[in-house]
Short mmCIF file of C-alpha atoms in Angstrom, two decimals:
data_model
loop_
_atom_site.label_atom_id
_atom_site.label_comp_id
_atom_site.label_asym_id
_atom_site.label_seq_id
_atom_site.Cartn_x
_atom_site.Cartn_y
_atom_site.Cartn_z
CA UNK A 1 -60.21 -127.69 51.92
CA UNK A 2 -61.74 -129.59 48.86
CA UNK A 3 -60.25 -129.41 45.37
CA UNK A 4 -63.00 -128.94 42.92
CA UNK A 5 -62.53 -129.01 38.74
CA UNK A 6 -64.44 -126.22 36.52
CA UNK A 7 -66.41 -127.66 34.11
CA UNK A 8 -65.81 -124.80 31.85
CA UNK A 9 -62.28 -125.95 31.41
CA UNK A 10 -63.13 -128.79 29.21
CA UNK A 11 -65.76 -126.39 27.71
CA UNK A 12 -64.96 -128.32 24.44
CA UNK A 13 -65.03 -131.84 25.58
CA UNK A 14 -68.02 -134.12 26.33
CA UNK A 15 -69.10 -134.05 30.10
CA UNK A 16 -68.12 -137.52 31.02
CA UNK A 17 -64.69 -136.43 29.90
CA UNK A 18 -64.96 -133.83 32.71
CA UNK A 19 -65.77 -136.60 35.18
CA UNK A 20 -62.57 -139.17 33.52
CA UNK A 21 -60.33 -136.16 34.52
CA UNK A 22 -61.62 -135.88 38.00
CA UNK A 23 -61.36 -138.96 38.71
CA UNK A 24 -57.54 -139.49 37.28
CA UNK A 25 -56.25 -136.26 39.18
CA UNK A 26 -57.97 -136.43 42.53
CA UNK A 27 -60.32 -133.70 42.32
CA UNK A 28 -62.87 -134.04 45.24
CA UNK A 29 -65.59 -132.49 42.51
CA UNK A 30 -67.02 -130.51 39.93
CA UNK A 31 -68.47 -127.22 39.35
CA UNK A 32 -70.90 -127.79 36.69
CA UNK A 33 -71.72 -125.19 34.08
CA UNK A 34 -73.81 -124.67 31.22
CA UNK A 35 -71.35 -125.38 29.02
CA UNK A 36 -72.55 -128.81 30.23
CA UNK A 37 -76.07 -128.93 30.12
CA UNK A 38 -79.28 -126.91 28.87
CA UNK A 39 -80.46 -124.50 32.02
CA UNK A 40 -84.35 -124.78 30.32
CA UNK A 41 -84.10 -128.72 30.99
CA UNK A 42 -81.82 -127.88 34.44
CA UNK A 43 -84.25 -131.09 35.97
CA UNK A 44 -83.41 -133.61 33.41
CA UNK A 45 -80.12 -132.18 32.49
CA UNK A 46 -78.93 -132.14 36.42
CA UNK A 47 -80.04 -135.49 36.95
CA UNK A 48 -78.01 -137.31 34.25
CA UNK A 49 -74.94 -135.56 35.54
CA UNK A 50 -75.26 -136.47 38.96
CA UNK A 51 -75.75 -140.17 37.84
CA UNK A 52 -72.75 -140.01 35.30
CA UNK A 53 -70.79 -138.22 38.47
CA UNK A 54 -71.78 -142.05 40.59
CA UNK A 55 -70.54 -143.63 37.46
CA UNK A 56 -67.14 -141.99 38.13
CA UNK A 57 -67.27 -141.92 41.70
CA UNK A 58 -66.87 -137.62 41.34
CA UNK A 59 -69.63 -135.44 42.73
CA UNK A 60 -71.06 -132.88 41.72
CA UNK A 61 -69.84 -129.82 44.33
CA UNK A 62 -72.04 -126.76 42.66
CA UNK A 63 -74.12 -125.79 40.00
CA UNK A 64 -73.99 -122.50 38.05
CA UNK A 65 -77.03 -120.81 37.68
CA UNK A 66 -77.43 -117.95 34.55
CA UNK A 67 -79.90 -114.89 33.91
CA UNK A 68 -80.65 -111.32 34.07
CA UNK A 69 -81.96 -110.19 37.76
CA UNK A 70 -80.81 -106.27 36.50
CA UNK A 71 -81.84 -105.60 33.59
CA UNK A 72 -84.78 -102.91 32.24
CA UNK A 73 -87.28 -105.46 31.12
CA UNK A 74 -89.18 -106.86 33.97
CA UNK A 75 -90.27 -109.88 32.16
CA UNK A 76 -86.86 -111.16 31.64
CA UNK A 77 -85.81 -110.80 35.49
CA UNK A 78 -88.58 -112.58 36.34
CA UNK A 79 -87.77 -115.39 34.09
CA UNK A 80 -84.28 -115.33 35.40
CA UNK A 81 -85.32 -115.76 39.07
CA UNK A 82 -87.68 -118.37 37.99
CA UNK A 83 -84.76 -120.27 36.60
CA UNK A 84 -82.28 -119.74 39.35
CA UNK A 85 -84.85 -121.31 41.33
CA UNK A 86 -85.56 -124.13 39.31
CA UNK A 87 -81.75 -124.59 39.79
CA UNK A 88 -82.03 -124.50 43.09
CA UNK A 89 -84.44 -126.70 43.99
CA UNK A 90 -83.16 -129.38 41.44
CA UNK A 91 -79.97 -129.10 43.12
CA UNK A 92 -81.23 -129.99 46.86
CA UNK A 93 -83.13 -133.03 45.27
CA UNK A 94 -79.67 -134.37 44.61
CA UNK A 95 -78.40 -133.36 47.27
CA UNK A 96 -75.82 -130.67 45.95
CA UNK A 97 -75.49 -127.69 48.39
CA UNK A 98 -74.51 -124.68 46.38
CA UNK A 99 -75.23 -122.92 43.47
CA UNK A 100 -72.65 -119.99 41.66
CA UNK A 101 -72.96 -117.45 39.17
CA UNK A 102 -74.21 -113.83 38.71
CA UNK A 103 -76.87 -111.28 38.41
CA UNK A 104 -76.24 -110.51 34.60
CA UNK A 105 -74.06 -108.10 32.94
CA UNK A 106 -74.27 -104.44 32.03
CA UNK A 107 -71.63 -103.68 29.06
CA UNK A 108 -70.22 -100.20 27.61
CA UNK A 109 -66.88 -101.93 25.76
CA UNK A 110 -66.51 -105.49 25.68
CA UNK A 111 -63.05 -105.02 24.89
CA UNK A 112 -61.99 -102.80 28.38
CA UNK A 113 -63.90 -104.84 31.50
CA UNK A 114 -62.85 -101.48 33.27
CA UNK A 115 -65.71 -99.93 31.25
CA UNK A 116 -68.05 -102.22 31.80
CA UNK A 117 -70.14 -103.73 34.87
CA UNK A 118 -70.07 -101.24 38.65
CA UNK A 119 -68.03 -98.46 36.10
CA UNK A 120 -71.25 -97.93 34.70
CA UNK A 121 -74.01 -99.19 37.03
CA UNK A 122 -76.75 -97.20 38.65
CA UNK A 123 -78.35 -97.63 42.28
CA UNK A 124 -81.45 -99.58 40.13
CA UNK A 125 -79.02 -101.85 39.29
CA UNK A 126 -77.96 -102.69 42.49
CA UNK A 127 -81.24 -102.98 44.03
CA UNK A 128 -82.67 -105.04 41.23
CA UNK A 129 -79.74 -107.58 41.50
CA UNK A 130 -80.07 -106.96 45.95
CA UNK A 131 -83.93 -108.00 45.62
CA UNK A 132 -83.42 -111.07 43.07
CA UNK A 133 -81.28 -112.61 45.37
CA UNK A 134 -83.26 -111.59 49.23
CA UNK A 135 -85.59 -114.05 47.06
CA UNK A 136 -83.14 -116.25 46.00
CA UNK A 137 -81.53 -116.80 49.23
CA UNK A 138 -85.02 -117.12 51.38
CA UNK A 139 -86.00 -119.88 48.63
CA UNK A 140 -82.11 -121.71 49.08
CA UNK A 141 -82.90 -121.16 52.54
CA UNK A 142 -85.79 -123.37 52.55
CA UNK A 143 -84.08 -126.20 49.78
CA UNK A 144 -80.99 -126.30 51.76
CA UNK A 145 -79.11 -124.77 49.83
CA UNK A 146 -76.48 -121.96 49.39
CA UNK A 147 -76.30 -119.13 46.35
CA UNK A 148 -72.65 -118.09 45.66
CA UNK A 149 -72.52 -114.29 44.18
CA UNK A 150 -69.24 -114.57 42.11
CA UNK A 151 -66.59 -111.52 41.38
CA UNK A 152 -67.57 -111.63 37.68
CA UNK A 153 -66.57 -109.10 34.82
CA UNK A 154 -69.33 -107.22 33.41
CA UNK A 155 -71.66 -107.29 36.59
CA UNK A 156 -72.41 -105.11 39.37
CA UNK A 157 -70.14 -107.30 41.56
CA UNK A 158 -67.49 -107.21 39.32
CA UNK A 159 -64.74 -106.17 42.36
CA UNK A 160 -64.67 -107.54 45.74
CA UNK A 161 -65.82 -104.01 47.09
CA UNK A 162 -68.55 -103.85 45.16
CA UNK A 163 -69.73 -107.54 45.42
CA UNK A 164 -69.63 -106.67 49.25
CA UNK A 165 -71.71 -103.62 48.64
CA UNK A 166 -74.43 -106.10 47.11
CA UNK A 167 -74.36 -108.30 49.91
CA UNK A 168 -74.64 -105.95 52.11
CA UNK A 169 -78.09 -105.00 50.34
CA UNK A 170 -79.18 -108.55 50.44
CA UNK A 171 -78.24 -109.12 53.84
CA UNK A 172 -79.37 -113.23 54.35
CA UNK A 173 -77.11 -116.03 55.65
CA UNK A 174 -77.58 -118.46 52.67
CA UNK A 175 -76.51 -115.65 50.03
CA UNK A 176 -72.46 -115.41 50.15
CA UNK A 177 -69.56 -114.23 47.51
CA UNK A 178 -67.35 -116.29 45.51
CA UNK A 179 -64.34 -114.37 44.72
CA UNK A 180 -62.01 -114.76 41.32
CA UNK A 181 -59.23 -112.97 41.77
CA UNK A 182 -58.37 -113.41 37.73
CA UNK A 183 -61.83 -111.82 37.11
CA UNK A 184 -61.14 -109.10 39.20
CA UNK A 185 -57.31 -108.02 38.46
CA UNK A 186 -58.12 -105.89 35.12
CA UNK A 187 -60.57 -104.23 36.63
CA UNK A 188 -59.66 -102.92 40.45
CA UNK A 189 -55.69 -102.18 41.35
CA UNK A 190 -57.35 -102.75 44.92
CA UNK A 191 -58.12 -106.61 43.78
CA UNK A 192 -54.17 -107.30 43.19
CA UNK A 193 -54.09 -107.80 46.87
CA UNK A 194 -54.99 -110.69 48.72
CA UNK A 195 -55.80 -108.42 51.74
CA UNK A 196 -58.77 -107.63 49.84
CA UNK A 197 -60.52 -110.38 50.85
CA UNK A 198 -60.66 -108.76 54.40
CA UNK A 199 -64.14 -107.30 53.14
CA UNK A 200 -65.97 -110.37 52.58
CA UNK A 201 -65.32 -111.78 56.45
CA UNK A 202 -67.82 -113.61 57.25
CA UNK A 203 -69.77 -113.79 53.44
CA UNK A 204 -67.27 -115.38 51.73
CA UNK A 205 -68.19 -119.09 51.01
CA UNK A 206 -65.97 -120.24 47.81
CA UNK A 207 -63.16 -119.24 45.68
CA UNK A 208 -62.03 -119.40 42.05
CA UNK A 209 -58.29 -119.72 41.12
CA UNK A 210 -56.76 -118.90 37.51
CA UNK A 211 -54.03 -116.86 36.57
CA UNK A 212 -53.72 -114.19 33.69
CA UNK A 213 -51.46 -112.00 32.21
CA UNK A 214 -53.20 -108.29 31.79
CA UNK A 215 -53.94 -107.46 28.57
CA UNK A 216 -55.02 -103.86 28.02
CA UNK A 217 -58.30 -103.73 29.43
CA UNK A 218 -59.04 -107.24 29.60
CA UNK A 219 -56.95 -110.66 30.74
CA UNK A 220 -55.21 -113.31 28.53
CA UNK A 221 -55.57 -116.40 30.49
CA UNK A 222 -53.43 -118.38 28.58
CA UNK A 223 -51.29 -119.01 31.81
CA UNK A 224 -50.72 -121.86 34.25
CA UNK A 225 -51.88 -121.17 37.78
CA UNK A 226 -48.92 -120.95 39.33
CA UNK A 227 -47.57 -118.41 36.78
CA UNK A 228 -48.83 -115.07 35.94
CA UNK A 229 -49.52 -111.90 37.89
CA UNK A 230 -51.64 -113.39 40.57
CA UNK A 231 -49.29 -114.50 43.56
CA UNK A 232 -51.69 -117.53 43.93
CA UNK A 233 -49.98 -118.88 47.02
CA UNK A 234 -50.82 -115.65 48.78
CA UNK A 235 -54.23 -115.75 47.35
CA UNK A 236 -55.12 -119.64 48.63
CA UNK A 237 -53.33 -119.18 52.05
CA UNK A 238 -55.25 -115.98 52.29
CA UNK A 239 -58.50 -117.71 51.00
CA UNK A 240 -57.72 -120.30 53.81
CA UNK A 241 -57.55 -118.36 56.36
CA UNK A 242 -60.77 -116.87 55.72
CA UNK A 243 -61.99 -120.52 56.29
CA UNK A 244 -62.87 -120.77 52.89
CA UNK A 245 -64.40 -124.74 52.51
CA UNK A 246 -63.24 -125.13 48.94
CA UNK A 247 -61.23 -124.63 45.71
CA UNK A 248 -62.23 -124.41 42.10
CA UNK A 249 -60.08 -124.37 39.60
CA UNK A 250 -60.10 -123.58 35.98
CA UNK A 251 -58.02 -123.13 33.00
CA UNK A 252 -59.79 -120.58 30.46
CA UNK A 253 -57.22 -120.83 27.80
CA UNK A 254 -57.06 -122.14 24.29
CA UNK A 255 -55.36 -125.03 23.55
CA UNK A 256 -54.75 -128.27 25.21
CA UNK A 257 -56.24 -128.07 29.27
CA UNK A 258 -55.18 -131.00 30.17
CA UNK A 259 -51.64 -130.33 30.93
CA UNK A 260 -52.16 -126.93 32.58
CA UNK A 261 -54.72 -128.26 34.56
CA UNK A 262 -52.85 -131.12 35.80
CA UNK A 263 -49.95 -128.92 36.78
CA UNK A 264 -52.67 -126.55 39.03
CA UNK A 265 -53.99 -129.59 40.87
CA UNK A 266 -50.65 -130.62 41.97
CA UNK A 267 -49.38 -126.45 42.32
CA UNK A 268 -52.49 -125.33 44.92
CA UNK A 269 -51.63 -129.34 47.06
CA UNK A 270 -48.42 -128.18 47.13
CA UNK A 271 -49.49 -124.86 48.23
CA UNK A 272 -51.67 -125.98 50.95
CA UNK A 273 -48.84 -128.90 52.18
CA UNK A 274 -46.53 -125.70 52.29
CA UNK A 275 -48.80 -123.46 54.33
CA UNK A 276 -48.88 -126.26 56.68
CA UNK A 277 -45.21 -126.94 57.07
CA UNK A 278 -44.35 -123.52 57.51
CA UNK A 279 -47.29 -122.96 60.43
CA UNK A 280 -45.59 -126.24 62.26
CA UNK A 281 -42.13 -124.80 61.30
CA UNK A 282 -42.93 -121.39 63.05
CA UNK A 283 -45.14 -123.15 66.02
CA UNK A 284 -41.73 -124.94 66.61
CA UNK A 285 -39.48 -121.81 66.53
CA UNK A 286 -41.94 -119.96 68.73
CA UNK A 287 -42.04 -122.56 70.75
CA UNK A 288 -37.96 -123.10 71.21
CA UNK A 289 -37.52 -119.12 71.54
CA UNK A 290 -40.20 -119.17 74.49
CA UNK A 291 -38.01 -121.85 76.70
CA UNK A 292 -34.73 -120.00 75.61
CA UNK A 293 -36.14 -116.76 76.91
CA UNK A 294 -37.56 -118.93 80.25
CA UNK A 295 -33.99 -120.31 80.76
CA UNK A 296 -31.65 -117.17 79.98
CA UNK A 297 -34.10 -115.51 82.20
CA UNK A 298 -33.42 -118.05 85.15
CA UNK A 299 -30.05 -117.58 84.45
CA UNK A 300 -30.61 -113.90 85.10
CA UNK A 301 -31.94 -114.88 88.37
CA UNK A 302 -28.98 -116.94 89.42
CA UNK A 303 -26.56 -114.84 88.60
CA UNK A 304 -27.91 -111.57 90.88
CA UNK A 305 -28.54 -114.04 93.45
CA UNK A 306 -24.78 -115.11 93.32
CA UNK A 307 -23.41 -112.51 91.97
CA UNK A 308 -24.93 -109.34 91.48
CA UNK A 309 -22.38 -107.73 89.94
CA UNK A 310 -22.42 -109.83 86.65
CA UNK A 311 -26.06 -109.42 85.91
CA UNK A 312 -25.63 -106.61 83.53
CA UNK A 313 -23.38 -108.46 81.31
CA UNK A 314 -26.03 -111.15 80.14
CA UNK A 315 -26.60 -110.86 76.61
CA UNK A 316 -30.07 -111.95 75.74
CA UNK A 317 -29.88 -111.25 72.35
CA UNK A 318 -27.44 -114.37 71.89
CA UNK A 319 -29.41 -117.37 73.47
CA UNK A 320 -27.68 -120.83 74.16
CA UNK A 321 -29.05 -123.76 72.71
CA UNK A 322 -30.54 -124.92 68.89
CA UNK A 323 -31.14 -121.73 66.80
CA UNK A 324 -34.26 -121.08 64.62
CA UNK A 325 -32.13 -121.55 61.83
CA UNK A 326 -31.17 -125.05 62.57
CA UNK A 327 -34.33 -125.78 63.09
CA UNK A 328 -36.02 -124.53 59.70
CA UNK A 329 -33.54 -126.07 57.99
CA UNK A 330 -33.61 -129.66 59.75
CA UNK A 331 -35.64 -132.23 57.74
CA UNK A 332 -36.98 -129.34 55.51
CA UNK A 333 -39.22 -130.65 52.80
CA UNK A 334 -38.60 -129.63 48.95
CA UNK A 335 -39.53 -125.82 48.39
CA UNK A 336 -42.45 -125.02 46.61
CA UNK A 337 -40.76 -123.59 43.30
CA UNK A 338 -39.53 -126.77 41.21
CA UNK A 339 -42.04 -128.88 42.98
CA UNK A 340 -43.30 -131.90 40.72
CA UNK A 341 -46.14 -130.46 38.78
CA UNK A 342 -45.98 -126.59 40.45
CA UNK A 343 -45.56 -125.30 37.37
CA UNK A 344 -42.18 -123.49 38.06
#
């Protein structure tokens, strides 16, 4: 699973800075966002990134794309499409595989997301935002390219339910969701649960980790990722499993990033190095309990043959040999919790 940086996190810093950090911490990428460059000169704009990214040895993973595909005004979803695609096809001359954003937003109360986005939208809204991206995804389809359809306050797909719903409309291979649990959490008690994910089986082609603290209707991320609400260890494992391809990871906070997103590069490695101990941990104990069974049973088998009399008084419940205890705890690595740079 690759590690990818948000631009957006060093939203205040120049964009070679973005690339410096990258480099210094490991990340396998970036997601770059407009934060970054000017969408109306997305050709010129894309093109000096990509060639700062070879200066830095740090590619560029994604692109987000911005616009309106559900508003009233005609004129400015067409625009918006027209955009996306320009996106698009700058993207696959550079050889970057995936665009991210969303449809536009539709807003009661900016200060209550709850009020805001599906609370409010209509079926027009839907099936503007479902035929913006049939095009978009028949037009990625061609580029080689892939349009991410992120969980995103404020838009119709502001829930994973309902960002299922859309896809569901759109129905094409190269559209997919990106899901944000910290976008999400204010807005759906359903989205507090990794399980949630379930739904997008299949569609769901990239994932954005942050952490939050609620904060009436909306979220104060001024959090490290492995603190907060959000269980994140549940939500990567769970992301994993889904056979999610990568990370991103952002710190939308005030202040200084830099340490917070240090500490989340080393909290979602230790994460993953943990999910992967523990499967080999419980392979191994599965493993052991399958031969104990296999030998108490031969036992068994013995002891009728010899004495028949005796066979009742086997107690299978207490096998000989190593127990799964020993096991977990022999050569156990550190625990995840105090790990260097988790955050704990």
């Amino acid at each position: 699973m690759k590690l990818v940086l948000h631009s957006y996190t060093f939203r205040r810093y120049p964009l070679r800075h973005v690339f410096a950090v990258a480099r210094r911490y490991g990340w396998d990428g970036i997601e770059l966002v407009h934060f970054h460059f000017d969408p109306a000169r997305v050709e010129d704009e894309i093109a000096k990134a990509v060639t700062l990214g070879r200066r830095y040895g740090v590619p560029i993973h994604c692109v987000g794309y911005t616009g309106d595909f559900v508003g009233d005004d005609p004129s400015d979803r067409a625009a918006s499409l027209a955009l996306a695609r320009r996106t698009i096809e700058t993207c696959a001359r550079h050889g970057i595989e995936l665009v991210n954003g969303w449809s536009g937003t539709l807003e009661r109360d900016p200060d209550d997301w709850r009020r805001n986005g599906s609370a409010i939208a209509e079926d027009r809204h839907y099936e503007r935002a479902a035929e913006g991206y049939r095009q978009l995804g028949e037009y990625a389809r061609r580029h080689g390219v892939r349009v991410g359809v992120e969980v995103y306050p404020g838009s119709v797909h502001d829930t994973v339910a309902t960002t299922a719903r859309l896809l569901a409309m759109v129905d094409h291979p190269n559209v997919f969701a990106t899901a944000d649990p910290g976008n999400a959490y204010v807005v759906s008690p359903a989205d507090r649960d990794p399980e949630v994910l379930d739904q997008l089986a299949g569609r769901l082609g990239y994932f954005h980790l942050k952490n939050l603290h609620p904060d009436g209707g909306r979220a104060d991320f001024n959090v490290d990722t492995a603190d907060g609400v959000l269980d994140n260890y549940a939500w990567i494992t769970k992301a994993y499993a889904l056979g999610v391809p990568a990370i991103c990871v952002e710190y939308c906070g005030t202040g200084d990033p830099h340490p917070p997103i240090a500490r989340a590069g080393n909290y979602v490695r230790d994460c993953l190095a943990l999910r992967d101990d523990l499967d080999r941990r419980h392979e191994a104990a599965e493993a052991i309990g399958a031969n104990e069974a296999a030998e108490a049973i031969g036992a068994i088998g013995a002891a009728e043959a010899a004495e028949p009399n005796r066979a009742a008084a086997v107690d299978l419940s207490r096998p000989a040999g190593s127990s799964v205890a020993t096991l977990v705890a022999k050569d156990a690595g550190p625990a995840l919790a105090g790990a260097p740079g988790s955050g704990r």
